[in-house]
Structure formats: structure tokens, C-alpha cells
Coordinates of C-alpha atoms and ligand atoms in Angstrom, one line a residue:
Chain A
M1 CA 28.3 22.4 4.1
N2 CA 26.5 22.1 0.8
L3 CA 25.2 18.5 0.6
F4 CA 23.3 19.0 -2.6
K5 CA 23.6 20.9 -5.7
K6 CA 20.4 22.8 -5.6
R7 CA 18.6 22.7 -8.9
K8 CA 15.9 25.2 -9.8
Y9 CA 12.3 23.9 -10.4
L10 CA 12.1 24.0 -14.2
P11 CA 8.9 23.8 -16.1
V12 CA 8.4 20.6 -18.0
G13 CA 5.9 19.7 -20.7
N14 CA 3.3 17.1 -19.9
D15 CA 4.4 14.5 -22.4
G16 CA 1.5 12.2 -22.5
Q17 CA 0.8 9.1 -20.3
S18 CA -2.4 10.0 -18.7
D19 CA -1.8 8.0 -15.6
T20 CA 1.4 6.3 -14.6
K21 CA 1.0 6.1 -10.9
K22 CA 3.5 4.2 -8.8
D23 CA 6.3 3.5 -11.2
G24 CA 7.6 0.4 -10.0
A25 CA 7.7 -3.1 -11.2
N26 CA 9.0 -2.3 -14.6
E27 CA 11.7 0.3 -14.4
A28 CA 15.0 -0.7 -15.8
N29 CA 16.5 -3.4 -13.6
T30 CA 19.8 -2.0 -12.4
P31 CA 22.0 -5.0 -11.9
S32 CA 23.8 -5.1 -8.6
V33 CA 27.2 -6.0 -10.0
P34 CA 27.3 -7.4 -13.5
E35 CA 29.8 -10.0 -14.9
G36 CA 33.2 -9.0 -16.2
M37 CA 36.4 -7.5 -14.9
Y38 CA 35.2 -3.9 -15.0
I39 CA 31.9 -2.2 -14.2
K40 CA 30.7 1.2 -15.0
C41 CA 29.7 3.3 -12.0
P42 CA 26.2 4.7 -12.6
S43 CA 27.1 7.7 -10.5
C44 CA 30.5 9.0 -11.8
G45 CA 30.5 7.0 -15.0
Q46 CA 34.0 5.7 -14.5
A47 CA 35.0 2.1 -15.5
I48 CA 35.9 0.6 -12.2
Y49 CA 38.0 -2.5 -11.7
K50 CA 35.5 -4.8 -10.1
K51 CA 37.7 -6.1 -7.3
S52 CA 38.3 -2.5 -6.1
I53 CA 34.7 -2.0 -5.0
G54 CA 35.4 -4.4 -2.2
A55 CA 33.0 -6.4 -0.1
S56 CA 30.8 -3.4 0.6
K57 CA 30.3 -2.7 -3.1
I58 CA 31.3 1.0 -2.9
C59 CA 32.8 2.9 -5.8
P60 CA 36.4 3.9 -4.9
E61 CA 36.1 7.0 -7.1
C62 CA 32.9 8.6 -5.9
A63 CA 31.7 6.5 -3.0
H64 CA 28.6 5.5 -4.9
Y65 CA 26.8 2.5 -3.3
F66 CA 26.2 -0.3 -5.8
R67 CA 22.9 -2.1 -5.2
V68 CA 23.5 -5.4 -3.6
S69 CA 21.6 -8.7 -3.9
S70 CA 19.7 -10.2 -1.0
K71 CA 22.4 -12.9 -0.7
E72 CA 25.2 -10.4 -0.6
R73 CA 23.4 -8.3 2.0
V74 CA 22.8 -11.2 4.3
R75 CA 26.5 -12.0 4.0
M76 CA 27.4 -8.4 4.9
T77 CA 24.9 -8.2 7.8
A78 CA 24.6 -11.6 9.6
D79 CA 27.4 -13.1 11.8
A80 CA 29.2 -15.7 9.6
G81 CA 27.4 -19.0 9.4
T82 CA 24.4 -18.0 11.6
F83 CA 21.8 -17.3 8.9
Q84 CA 19.0 -19.9 8.7
E85 CA 16.6 -19.2 5.9
F86 CA 12.8 -19.5 6.2
D87 CA 10.4 -20.6 3.4
K88 CA 13.2 -20.9 0.8
K89 CA 11.0 -22.6 -1.7
M90 CA 8.0 -20.4 -1.7
E91 CA 7.0 -19.4 -5.2
A92 CA 4.5 -17.1 -6.7
K93 CA 1.3 -18.3 -8.4
N94 CA -0.5 -16.4 -11.0
P95 CA -3.7 -15.0 -9.5
L96 CA -4.7 -12.9 -12.6
N97 CA -3.5 -15.4 -15.2
Y98 CA -1.2 -12.6 -16.3
P99 CA 0.4 -13.7 -19.6
D100 CA 3.8 -15.2 -19.2
Y101 CA 4.1 -14.3 -15.5
E102 CA 5.3 -17.8 -14.6
K103 CA 7.9 -17.6 -17.3
K104 CA 9.1 -14.3 -16.0
I105 CA 9.4 -15.7 -12.4
K106 CA 11.4 -18.7 -13.7
T107 CA 13.8 -16.4 -15.7
M108 CA 14.3 -14.2 -12.6
Q109 CA 14.9 -17.2 -10.4
E110 CA 17.6 -18.5 -12.7
K111 CA 19.2 -15.1 -13.0
T112 CA 19.2 -14.3 -9.2
G113 CA 19.3 -17.7 -7.5
V114 CA 16.5 -16.7 -5.2
S115 CA 12.8 -17.7 -5.4
D116 CA 11.4 -14.2 -5.1
A117 CA 12.2 -10.6 -4.1
V118 CA 12.9 -11.2 -0.4
V119 CA 15.0 -13.5 1.7
C120 CA 14.0 -14.1 5.3
G121 CA 15.5 -16.0 8.2
K122 CA 16.9 -15.9 11.7
C123 CA 20.5 -15.1 12.5
K124 CA 22.8 -13.4 14.9
I125 CA 24.1 -9.9 14.5
G126 CA 27.0 -9.0 16.8
G127 CA 26.1 -12.0 18.8
F128 CA 22.4 -11.0 19.2
D129 CA 19.5 -13.2 18.0
T130 CA 17.3 -11.5 15.4
V131 CA 15.0 -12.2 12.5
L132 CA 16.4 -10.7 9.3
C133 CA 14.5 -10.0 6.0
V134 CA 16.3 -8.6 3.0
M135 CA 14.6 -7.5 -0.2
D136 CA 16.2 -7.9 -3.6
S137 CA 15.8 -5.1 -6.1
G138 CA 17.3 -7.4 -8.8
F139 CA 14.1 -9.5 -8.7
I140 CA 11.4 -7.7 -10.7
M141 CA 12.5 -4.4 -9.1
G142 CA 12.0 -5.9 -5.6
S143 CA 8.2 -5.7 -6.1
M144 CA 5.9 -7.0 -3.4
G145 CA 3.5 -9.7 -4.5
S146 CA 2.2 -12.7 -2.6
V147 CA 5.5 -14.3 -1.8
V148 CA 7.1 -11.1 -0.4
G149 CA 4.0 -10.4 1.6
E150 CA 3.7 -14.0 3.0
K151 CA 7.4 -14.4 3.8
I152 CA 7.6 -11.1 5.7
T153 CA 4.3 -11.8 7.5
R154 CA 5.6 -15.2 8.6
A155 CA 8.9 -13.6 9.6
F156 CA 7.0 -11.1 11.8
E157 CA 4.9 -13.9 13.3
F158 CA 8.0 -16.0 14.0
A159 CA 9.6 -12.9 15.7
T160 CA 6.4 -12.3 17.7
K161 CA 6.1 -15.9 18.9
N162 CA 9.8 -16.1 19.9
K163 CA 10.0 -12.5 21.3
L164 CA 12.7 -11.6 18.8
P165 CA 13.6 -8.3 17.1
I166 CA 13.2 -8.0 13.4
I167 CA 15.4 -6.1 11.0
I168 CA 14.1 -5.5 7.4
F169 CA 16.3 -4.1 4.6
T170 CA 13.8 -2.7 2.1
A171 CA 14.5 -2.3 -1.7
S172 CA 11.5 -2.2 -3.8
G173 CA 9.8 -0.4 -6.7
G174 CA 6.4 -1.0 -5.1
A175 CA 3.6 -3.5 -5.7
R176 CA 3.9 -6.5 -8.0
M177 CA 1.6 -5.2 -10.7
Q178 CA 1.2 -8.7 -12.3
E179 CA -0.6 -9.9 -9.2
G180 CA -3.1 -7.0 -9.2
I181 CA -5.3 -6.5 -6.1
V182 CA -3.7 -9.5 -4.4
S183 CA -0.4 -7.5 -4.2
L184 CA -2.3 -4.6 -2.7
M185 CA -3.7 -6.8 0.0
Q186 CA -0.1 -7.8 1.0
M187 CA 0.3 -4.2 2.4
A188 CA -2.5 -4.8 4.8
K189 CA -1.4 -8.3 5.7
V190 CA 2.2 -7.3 6.5
S191 CA 1.2 -4.2 8.4
A192 CA -1.2 -6.2 10.6
A193 CA 1.6 -8.6 11.4
A194 CA 3.9 -5.7 12.3
A195 CA 1.2 -4.3 14.6
R196 CA 1.0 -7.6 16.6
H197 CA 4.8 -7.7 16.8
S198 CA 4.8 -4.2 18.1
E199 CA 2.0 -4.6 20.6
D200 CA 4.0 -7.3 22.3
G201 CA 6.8 -4.8 22.9
N202 CA 9.2 -6.2 20.3
L203 CA 11.8 -4.2 18.4
Y204 CA 11.4 -3.6 14.6
V205 CA 14.2 -1.8 12.7
T206 CA 13.9 -0.9 9.0
V207 CA 16.9 -0.2 6.9
L208 CA 15.9 1.7 3.7
T209 CA 18.1 1.1 0.8
D210 CA 18.0 2.3 -2.8
P211 CA 15.2 2.2 -4.0
T212 CA 12.3 2.0 -1.6
T213 CA 9.1 3.3 -3.2
G214 CA 5.3 2.7 -3.6
G215 CA 3.5 0.1 -1.7
V216 CA 6.5 -0.9 0.4
T217 CA 7.1 2.7 1.5
A218 CA 3.3 2.9 2.2
S219 CA 3.4 -0.2 4.5
F220 CA 6.2 -1.9 6.4
A221 CA 9.1 0.4 5.4
M222 CA 7.7 3.3 7.3
L223 CA 6.6 1.3 10.4
G224 CA 9.9 0.6 12.1
D225 CA 10.5 1.7 15.7
I226 CA 13.8 2.8 14.3
I227 CA 14.2 3.7 10.6
L228 CA 17.7 3.8 9.2
S229 CA 18.8 4.5 5.7
E230 CA 21.8 4.1 3.5
P231 CA 23.1 7.5 2.2
K232 CA 21.5 8.9 -1.0
A233 CA 19.0 6.0 -1.3
L234 CA 15.8 6.9 -3.3
I235 CA 12.9 6.7 -0.9
G236 CA 9.3 7.9 -1.7
F237 CA 5.7 7.0 -2.2
A238 CA 5.0 8.3 -5.7
G239 CA 7.3 8.0 -8.7
R240 CA 9.3 11.0 -9.6
R241 CA 8.0 11.2 -13.1
V242 CA 4.4 11.0 -12.0
I243 CA 4.9 14.0 -9.7
E244 CA 6.7 15.9 -12.4
Q245 CA 3.8 15.3 -14.7
T246 CA 1.3 16.4 -12.0
I247 CA 3.1 19.6 -11.1
K248 CA 4.6 20.2 -14.5
Q249 CA 8.0 21.1 -13.1
K250 CA 11.3 19.3 -12.8
L251 CA 12.1 18.2 -9.3
P252 CA 15.5 19.0 -7.6
D253 CA 18.1 16.2 -7.4
E254 CA 17.8 15.8 -3.7
F255 CA 14.0 15.2 -3.8
Q256 CA 13.1 11.8 -2.3
T257 CA 16.6 11.0 -1.2
A258 CA 17.5 9.6 2.3
E259 CA 18.8 13.0 3.2
F260 CA 15.5 14.6 2.1
L261 CA 13.6 12.2 4.3
L262 CA 15.9 12.8 7.2
E263 CA 15.4 16.6 6.9
H264 CA 11.6 16.1 6.8
G265 CA 11.6 13.9 9.8
F266 CA 10.9 10.5 8.3
V267 CA 14.2 8.8 8.9
D268 CA 16.0 8.4 12.3
K269 CA 19.5 8.1 11.0
I270 CA 21.6 7.7 7.8
V271 CA 24.2 5.1 8.3
E272 CA 27.2 4.4 6.0
R273 CA 27.3 0.9 4.6
D274 CA 30.6 0.1 6.3
C275 CA 29.1 1.1 9.7
M276 CA 25.7 -0.6 9.4
N277 CA 26.7 -3.8 11.1
N278 CA 28.0 -1.9 14.1
V279 CA 25.0 0.4 14.4
L280 CA 22.6 -2.6 14.2
T281 CA 24.6 -4.4 16.9
E282 CA 24.5 -1.4 19.2
I283 CA 20.8 -1.0 18.7
L284 CA 20.2 -4.7 19.4
R285 CA 22.4 -4.4 22.5
L286 CA 20.4 -1.4 23.8
H287 CA 17.2 -3.5 23.5
N288 CA 18.6 -6.6 25.2
P289 CA 17.7 -6.5 28.0
K290 CA 15.0 -3.8 27.6
G291 CA 15.1 -0.6 29.6
C292 CA 14.8 -1.1 33.3
E293 CA 15.3 -4.9 33.2
R294 CA 19.1 -4.6 33.5
S295 CA 21.4 -7.5 33.1
E296 CA 22.8 -9.1 36.3
Chain B
M1 CA -50.4 -11.9 -19.6
Y2 CA -48.4 -12.5 -22.7
L3 CA -47.4 -8.9 -22.6
Q4 CA -46.3 -9.2 -19.0
K5 CA -44.0 -12.1 -19.9
F6 CA -42.6 -10.2 -22.8
Y7 CA -42.0 -7.2 -20.5
D8 CA -40.3 -9.4 -17.9
S9 CA -38.0 -10.9 -20.4
I10 CA -36.9 -7.5 -21.6
I11 CA -36.3 -6.4 -18.0
R12 CA -34.3 -9.5 -17.4
K13 CA -32.2 -8.9 -20.5
V14 CA -31.5 -5.3 -19.4
V15 CA -30.6 -6.4 -15.9
N16 CA -28.3 -9.1 -17.2
A17 CA -26.7 -6.7 -19.7
V18 CA -25.9 -4.4 -16.8
S19 CA -24.6 -7.0 -14.4
N20 CA -22.4 -8.4 -17.2
N21 CA -21.1 -5.0 -18.0
A22 CA -17.5 -5.0 -19.3
A23 CA -15.0 -3.9 -16.7
S24 CA -14.2 -0.9 -18.8
E25 CA -17.8 0.2 -18.8
I26 CA -18.0 -0.1 -15.0
V27 CA -14.8 2.0 -14.8
K28 CA -16.7 4.7 -16.7
I29 CA -19.7 4.6 -14.4
A30 CA -17.5 4.6 -11.3
R31 CA -15.8 7.8 -12.5
K32 CA -19.0 9.6 -13.6
V33 CA -19.0 13.2 -12.3
S34 CA -22.7 12.6 -11.4
R35 CA -21.9 9.5 -9.2
P36 CA -23.2 10.1 -5.7
S37 CA -20.5 11.2 -3.3
A38 CA -19.5 10.2 0.2
L39 CA -21.3 13.2 1.8
E40 CA -24.5 12.3 -0.1
Y41 CA -24.5 8.8 1.4
I42 CA -23.6 10.1 4.8
N43 CA -26.4 12.6 4.8
H44 CA -28.9 10.1 3.5
I45 CA -28.1 7.1 5.7
F46 CA -27.3 8.8 9.0
T47 CA -28.9 11.5 11.1
G48 CA -27.4 14.5 12.9
F49 CA -24.0 14.3 11.1
I50 CA -21.6 16.7 12.7
E51 CA -18.5 17.2 10.6
F52 CA -15.1 17.5 12.3
H53 CA -12.0 19.0 10.7
G54 CA -8.3 18.8 10.7
D55 CA -5.5 16.4 11.7
R56 CA -4.3 18.5 14.6
N57 CA -0.9 18.7 13.0
F58 CA -0.9 20.5 9.7
K59 CA -4.3 21.4 8.2
D60 CA -7.7 20.3 7.2
D61 CA -7.7 18.2 4.1
K62 CA -11.0 18.7 2.2
A63 CA -10.5 15.5 0.2
V64 CA -11.4 13.7 3.4
V65 CA -14.6 14.3 5.4
G66 CA -15.5 12.8 8.7
G67 CA -17.4 13.2 12.0
I68 CA -20.0 11.6 14.2
A69 CA -23.6 10.8 13.4
M70 CA -26.4 8.4 14.4
L71 CA -27.4 5.2 12.5
D72 CA -30.9 5.1 13.8
D73 CA -30.2 4.8 17.5
M74 CA -26.5 3.9 17.3
P75 CA -23.8 6.6 17.5
V76 CA -21.1 6.0 14.8
T77 CA -18.1 7.6 13.3
V78 CA -18.3 8.2 9.6
I79 CA -15.4 9.0 7.3
G80 CA -15.4 9.5 3.5
I81 CA -13.2 10.5 0.6
Q82 CA -15.1 13.2 -1.1
K83 CA -15.2 14.0 -4.8
G84 CA -17.1 16.9 -6.3
H85 CA -19.8 17.1 -9.0
S86 CA -18.2 20.1 -10.8
T87 CA -14.8 21.3 -11.6
E88 CA -15.1 23.9 -8.9
E89 CA -16.0 21.4 -6.3
N90 CA -13.4 19.0 -7.5
I91 CA -10.7 21.6 -7.1
E92 CA -11.8 22.2 -3.6
R93 CA -11.7 18.5 -2.9
N94 CA -8.5 17.9 -4.8
F95 CA -10.5 15.5 -7.1
G96 CA -10.8 13.1 -4.1
S97 CA -7.0 12.6 -3.8
P98 CA -6.0 13.0 -0.1
H99 CA -2.8 14.3 1.2
P100 CA -1.1 12.8 4.3
E101 CA -3.1 15.1 6.6
G102 CA -6.3 13.6 5.2
Y103 CA -5.3 10.2 6.2
R104 CA -4.1 11.5 9.6
K105 CA -7.4 13.2 10.1
A106 CA -9.2 9.9 9.3
L107 CA -6.9 8.1 11.8
R108 CA -7.6 10.7 14.5
L109 CA -11.3 10.2 14.1
M110 CA -10.9 6.4 14.2
K111 CA -8.9 6.6 17.4
Q112 CA -11.7 8.9 18.8
A113 CA -14.2 6.3 17.8
E114 CA -12.2 3.6 19.5
K115 CA -12.1 5.6 22.7
F116 CA -15.9 5.9 22.8
N117 CA -16.6 2.5 21.4
R118 CA -18.3 3.7 18.3
P119 CA -18.3 1.6 15.1
V120 CA -16.4 3.2 12.2
I121 CA -17.9 3.4 8.7
T122 CA -15.8 4.6 5.8
F123 CA -16.9 5.6 2.3
I124 CA -14.1 5.2 -0.3
N125 CA -14.0 7.1 -3.6
T126 CA -10.5 8.0 -4.8
S127 CA -8.3 7.5 -7.9
G128 CA -5.4 7.3 -5.4
A129 CA -3.5 9.2 -2.7
F130 CA -2.2 12.5 -4.1
C131 CA 1.2 12.4 -5.8
G132 CA 2.9 15.8 -5.2
V133 CA 5.8 17.6 -3.6
G134 CA 4.0 18.5 -0.3
A135 CA 2.5 15.0 -0.1
E136 CA 6.0 13.5 -0.2
E137 CA 7.5 16.1 2.2
R138 CA 4.8 15.3 4.7
G139 CA 5.2 11.6 4.4
Q140 CA 2.4 10.2 2.2
G141 CA 3.9 6.7 2.6
E142 CA 4.1 7.0 6.3
A143 CA 0.6 8.3 6.7
I144 CA -0.9 5.4 4.7
A145 CA 1.3 2.8 6.4
R146 CA 0.3 4.1 9.9
N147 CA -3.4 3.8 9.0
L148 CA -2.9 0.2 7.8
L149 CA -1.2 -0.7 11.1
E150 CA -3.6 1.2 13.4
M151 CA -6.8 0.0 11.6
S152 CA -5.7 -3.6 11.9
T153 CA -5.9 -3.4 15.7
L154 CA -8.6 -0.7 16.2
K155 CA -10.7 -2.0 19.1
T156 CA -14.1 -1.2 17.6
P157 CA -16.1 -2.6 14.6
S158 CA -15.5 -1.2 11.2
I159 CA -17.0 -1.4 7.7
S160 CA -15.7 0.2 4.5
I161 CA -17.6 0.7 1.3
V162 CA -16.1 1.5 -2.0
I163 CA -18.7 3.8 -3.6
G164 CA -16.8 4.7 -6.8
E165 CA -13.1 4.3 -7.4
G166 CA -10.9 2.4 -4.9
G167 CA -7.5 3.5 -6.1
S168 CA -4.6 1.5 -4.6
G169 CA -2.9 2.3 -1.2
G170 CA -4.9 5.6 -1.1
A171 CA -8.1 3.5 -0.8
L172 CA -6.7 0.7 1.3
A173 CA -5.7 3.3 3.9
L174 CA -9.4 3.5 4.8
A175 CA -10.2 -0.2 4.1
V176 CA -8.5 -2.4 6.7
T177 CA -11.9 -3.1 8.2
D178 CA -13.9 -6.0 9.5
R179 CA -16.1 -5.9 6.4
V180 CA -15.2 -4.5 3.0
W181 CA -18.1 -3.9 0.6
M182 CA -18.5 -2.4 -2.8
L183 CA -21.3 -0.8 -4.8
E184 CA -22.0 -2.8 -7.9
N185 CA -20.5 -0.3 -10.3
S186 CA -17.4 0.5 -8.3
V187 CA -13.8 -0.6 -8.9
Y188 CA -11.0 -1.4 -6.5
S189 CA -7.5 -1.9 -7.9
I190 CA -3.7 -1.7 -7.4
L191 CA -3.7 1.1 -10.0
S192 CA -5.8 2.5 -12.8
P193 CA -6.2 0.3 -15.9
E194 CA -4.5 3.2 -17.8
G195 CA -1.5 3.1 -15.4
F196 CA -1.4 -0.7 -15.6
A197 CA -1.3 -0.7 -19.4
S198 CA 1.3 2.0 -19.6
I199 CA 3.6 0.5 -17.0
L200 CA 3.4 -3.1 -18.1
W201 CA 2.8 -2.7 -21.8
K202 CA 4.1 0.8 -22.3
D203 CA 0.7 1.5 -24.0
A204 CA -2.0 3.4 -22.1
S205 CA -4.4 2.9 -25.0
R206 CA -4.7 -0.8 -24.0
S207 CA -6.5 0.2 -20.8
K208 CA -9.7 -1.7 -21.8
E209 CA -7.8 -4.9 -22.0
A210 CA -6.1 -4.1 -18.7
A211 CA -9.4 -3.4 -17.0
E212 CA -10.6 -6.9 -18.0
L213 CA -7.4 -8.7 -16.9
M214 CA -7.0 -6.9 -13.6
K215 CA -10.2 -8.1 -11.9
I216 CA -11.3 -4.8 -10.5
T217 CA -15.1 -5.0 -10.5
A218 CA -17.2 -5.6 -7.4
N219 CA -18.4 -9.0 -8.7
D220 CA -14.8 -10.2 -9.6
L221 CA -13.5 -9.1 -6.3
L222 CA -16.3 -10.9 -4.4
E223 CA -15.4 -14.0 -6.3
L224 CA -11.8 -13.6 -5.3
G225 CA -12.8 -13.2 -1.7
I226 CA -11.2 -9.7 -1.5
I227 CA -14.6 -8.1 -0.6
D228 CA -17.6 -9.5 1.4
K229 CA -20.6 -8.0 -0.2
V230 CA -21.8 -6.2 -3.4
I231 CA -24.5 -3.5 -3.0
K232 CA -26.9 -3.4 -6.0
E233 CA -27.4 -0.3 -8.1
V234 CA -30.1 0.4 -10.7
P235 CA -29.2 0.0 -14.4
G236 CA -26.8 2.7 -15.5
G237 CA -25.6 3.5 -12.0
A238 CA -26.6 4.7 -8.5
Q239 CA -27.1 8.3 -9.8
N240 CA -30.2 7.1 -11.6
D241 CA -31.9 6.1 -8.4
F242 CA -29.8 7.2 -5.5
A243 CA -32.4 6.4 -2.8
F244 CA -32.5 2.8 -3.9
T245 CA -28.8 2.2 -3.3
A246 CA -28.6 4.4 -0.2
N247 CA -31.6 2.7 1.5
L248 CA -30.3 -0.8 0.6
L249 CA -26.9 0.1 2.0
K250 CA -28.4 1.5 5.2
S251 CA -30.4 -1.7 5.8
K252 CA -27.3 -3.8 5.2
L253 CA -25.2 -1.6 7.5
R254 CA -27.7 -2.0 10.4
V255 CA -27.8 -5.8 10.2
E256 CA -24.0 -6.1 9.9
L257 CA -23.2 -3.7 12.7
E258 CA -25.6 -5.5 15.0
E259 CA -23.6 -8.7 14.3
L260 CA -20.2 -7.1 14.7
C261 CA -21.1 -5.2 17.9
A262 CA -22.2 -8.5 19.4
K263 CA -18.7 -10.0 19.1
D264 CA -16.2 -9.7 21.9
K265 CA -13.2 -7.5 21.1
E266 CA -10.7 -10.4 21.0
T267 CA -12.8 -12.4 18.4
L268 CA -13.4 -9.2 16.4
L269 CA -9.7 -8.5 16.2
E270 CA -8.7 -12.1 15.5
E271 CA -11.2 -12.3 12.7
R272 CA -10.0 -9.0 11.2
Y273 CA -6.4 -10.3 11.3
Q274 CA -7.3 -13.5 9.6
R275 CA -9.5 -11.7 7.0
F276 CA -6.3 -10.1 5.6
R277 CA -3.9 -12.8 6.6
K278 CA -5.4 -15.3 4.1
F279 CA -4.6 -13.2 1.0
G280 CA -1.8 -14.5 -1.2
A281 CA -1.3 -16.9 -4.1
F282 CA 1.9 -19.0 -3.7
T283 CA 3.2 -22.5 -3.6
E284 CA 5.8 -24.1 -1.4
Ligands
ZN301 ZN1 31.6 6.2 -9.0

């Protein structure tokens, strides 16, 4: 079975930009599902009747997964009516006094209906209690600044205190550049909270979705006890263009896909979107009760 | 007498001019090829350094050095990101940009330190973790993430010092420590000013402006509470009087380690957790 069209490494000119590490915050915002009756599938290029992509947001022509907002993902994942959101009103400040950062945040809030790039809360999945965090790539590329870091840290602390599993759907271009060093510190803060949750023997499942890169990959995305991924999701540390400029070659299509990470041993299992809920339910069931502590 | 006063005022002016250096000037000093490297500090400050190699999985990453040594009468584990002073040396050291196996070597040495209750001291000097095909294949993100998690709960005291460039996650992967210090002419940032300008403004030539805005210098980061101490350098940078900075650093390390070693493990770990827990700028 040939999963990928193998493309040869082709030489490419170094076209400038001395240093564009960690693409992230500012790549084109791919909207999840835009307004109107029809949408263009970014994968097969067909104009698709919007209703035909269904609740799972999958292209009927080529099975492309449209990016979904945090709200849609919560709806797809949590048992109906069980999700109780934490820290709904938390908003970013402007630690560097970056010009117009507040304005940008306001605009994104109006556009997406969420306060920042992650929604956290507790809910049931398949009847099992869990903490659930969902990142939103529609909010400044899902970049991690103070709010994302603080909300996820609190979610870990809540899960630790209440001996609950935590499931995080990642979708991020990396660090929130506008918050500078403060955004870098979020990586350490969240990882330390994940460590405490883990030391107490609690379950952490990451679900990598398109795209998961930069500082999120280099912190909590790669720290799950179990790491799942949606098919074909882009997952990596460095941006593709940065690497192409470094090695002066074009990279093959499959580089930094979920399938590439599975092959190299960094993902436990690739799960189709329609099966995700069932797989998460089964994983939660297998950890409740844990191991030898069988149920009566 | 009068001359002495005159002389003093000149000295003061020079010192002020240096400490008020523009961020972009400090970036230049931090990146100087002549800037003293991790191994130079290690060899000056400690005695009997024995270098250990390899991550026990893939290979020995020469961008990361580490081993055991004595700080006067105290056994310690020392780790550094190593840059070279020439193109040849830099090629050998991959210009101080570690691969995943470099971070895994560092973690192996830190876990060894934990086992034998040795404090860990890390010297950071990197423009960032390496961005390449092999680095991605071997999990650069996972390697950095693992270090952040493991360092946050390492049951032994730790101090990191940024001695040149502290580039993003590649620097943080050795800096989740009880104390984080910087040499006066070092920088620590989410990415380079050039990268910041080209990503946010699509214009790498505005890097000077970016350097000022980003708050990347030792004094700015001390003010923000991101770091705990700034180690002085002579005007122009540590290369002009290496012994001055290295001796100063040694005496500060001795005092600080005495203090950290006196804490019980629970307090040490709780304080380390809270050190990083407090970072964030938000309202609710
Ligand atoms: Zn399609």
C-alpha cells in the first residue's frame, strides 16, 4: 500500500529571510468552515456543498478533514450537555506593550466567540469523567500565550486535585510571539503541571490535530501517556520553510505528517475523526479502575 | 585630586554607556565569535572536569557538553551548550544548535546527578535547537518537552546561566532550574529579533526595533522577574576580561548552592514549581 506519493528532495534556493524560526503565529489563518452555502476543499479543490461535510467536517470527495473550532470539537467529543467550562473570561494582557495587541485579541474574540486559543473544562466522555482542553487554530493560529498556558495549567491542577484524567486536543502554530519571553515561560509552566499530574498516577491523553507545531509540540503535546493523532495532521517542531532554507532542499509531502510521526515512533495511534470518541471512551474505560484494582 | 574626579566621571560615563547599551548592541556582543564558551567557564570555575559523552540511544551530540567536576569541595554535574571560536570549531559544534540527542544526553546527566544528589549547573549559549530533517525524525519537540517535564521535578538543586544567546525552547530545555541567571551581555528570547521582525512585520531589516520591543536583555528580564540575577561583565563584553566574569560567577555559584543545598527536597521542588507557575499576563 502506497500511502504517500514519494517526492524527490529537490534543491531549492535560499531566498532570503536570514532567520524565520518557528513559523507560527502569523501564517495564514485557515478558517474552519467559512460562511456561505459552498466551501472550497483545500485538499481536492472542489466546491463542496456545506451541509454535505456533516457534523465531522470531512470532505465527501477526498476525505479531507476541515479544521474545527474549539466549540465544535467540544460538541463532537463531550457527552451532550456535560461540558462545564473553566476560566471562560480569562483574557490576555499585553506584557511587551506590543502595538495593537489588545485590538487584535478583541477582533479575534468577536470572530471566534472564544476568549483565547483554548477552551478548558470538565465533562463526561462515554460516561467517564474527564478534564478536556481543546485548542483553537482559528484564534491567532492557536498560538500559546499567557491565557493558553494558564488555562491548561489550571486544568492540569484541577485534574490532579480531583484525580481525573485529562485529554488535550492540540492545534497550534507555536508560541504567541506578541507576548515574547512570557509565552516561552508557558512551556515550562504547563510541563511542570503535567509532571505533577503524572507523578500522582493520573492519565494524560494528547490528541494531535492539524497543525501542531513549535512550542506546543516542544511541551505538552509530546507529554501524553498516550499520544493520538488525526490522519494527515501537520505535526512538527520547526517550520517546514525554515528547514528547507537550512538544508536547501525541498521536503517530501509526507514530512511532518501524523503518518511520519507514527513511523518514527512519536505517535501511538492515528484515529479517524469519526472513531475518536469511541477510542477515547475505550481508553478511559481501561484506566477506570486502574490495572489490578478491578471493579467489583 | 581634580584629575582623579575627572577620571572617575569618565569611568562612570563609560560604565553607564555600557549598561544602557541598546538591546541590538547587546545582541551583537552576545553573538561575538570571541565570546567565552561554556567549556571555558567550566574549566575556569570547576576543577577535575571529566566530560561524559552520548545519550545512550543514538549518538554523541557535540553541541552539548557535560560531565562531573568539583566546585571547590562540592561534586557537581555541569552541562553546557558549546559554540566554537572559529568556523571549523563551529561546524564541529553545529554552531551551538543541539539535536534531540544533545538534549537527551543532558537529561541523562541530570538524572545521574539526581541519583548521586549532585547539584546541576547548566551553561546556555544557543541561537536555538537545530531545525533539520534528522532533528524532526528523532523528535526535537519530544526531547525538549521531556527535559521541561523532568527538570521541573528533578530532586536536586539546579542553576542555569545564559552566557550568550538563550534561543527559545532550545535554551529553555536546559533552564527549568531553581535559579536562572544571565551574564550582563546575554540575551534570552522566544526567537531572534530578526525572526520576530520577519514573522510579525514581514521585514527582517526591522530587527533593531524588534530587539528593543522584545525585552531580551539581562536587565530587562531581571525587571520582568524572568531571571534572578545578572552577572556583571567588563565594558565591551566578557571576552575583554574573562577572569573577572568567571571569578564573579564562581563566587555567586558557591553562595547560591550553599543556600539551595540547605533546603529540604520538598521545599526545593515546591519553590521551583512556583517559580515558573507565576509567569503569565492575563485578566479574568
Ligand atoms: Zn476534498
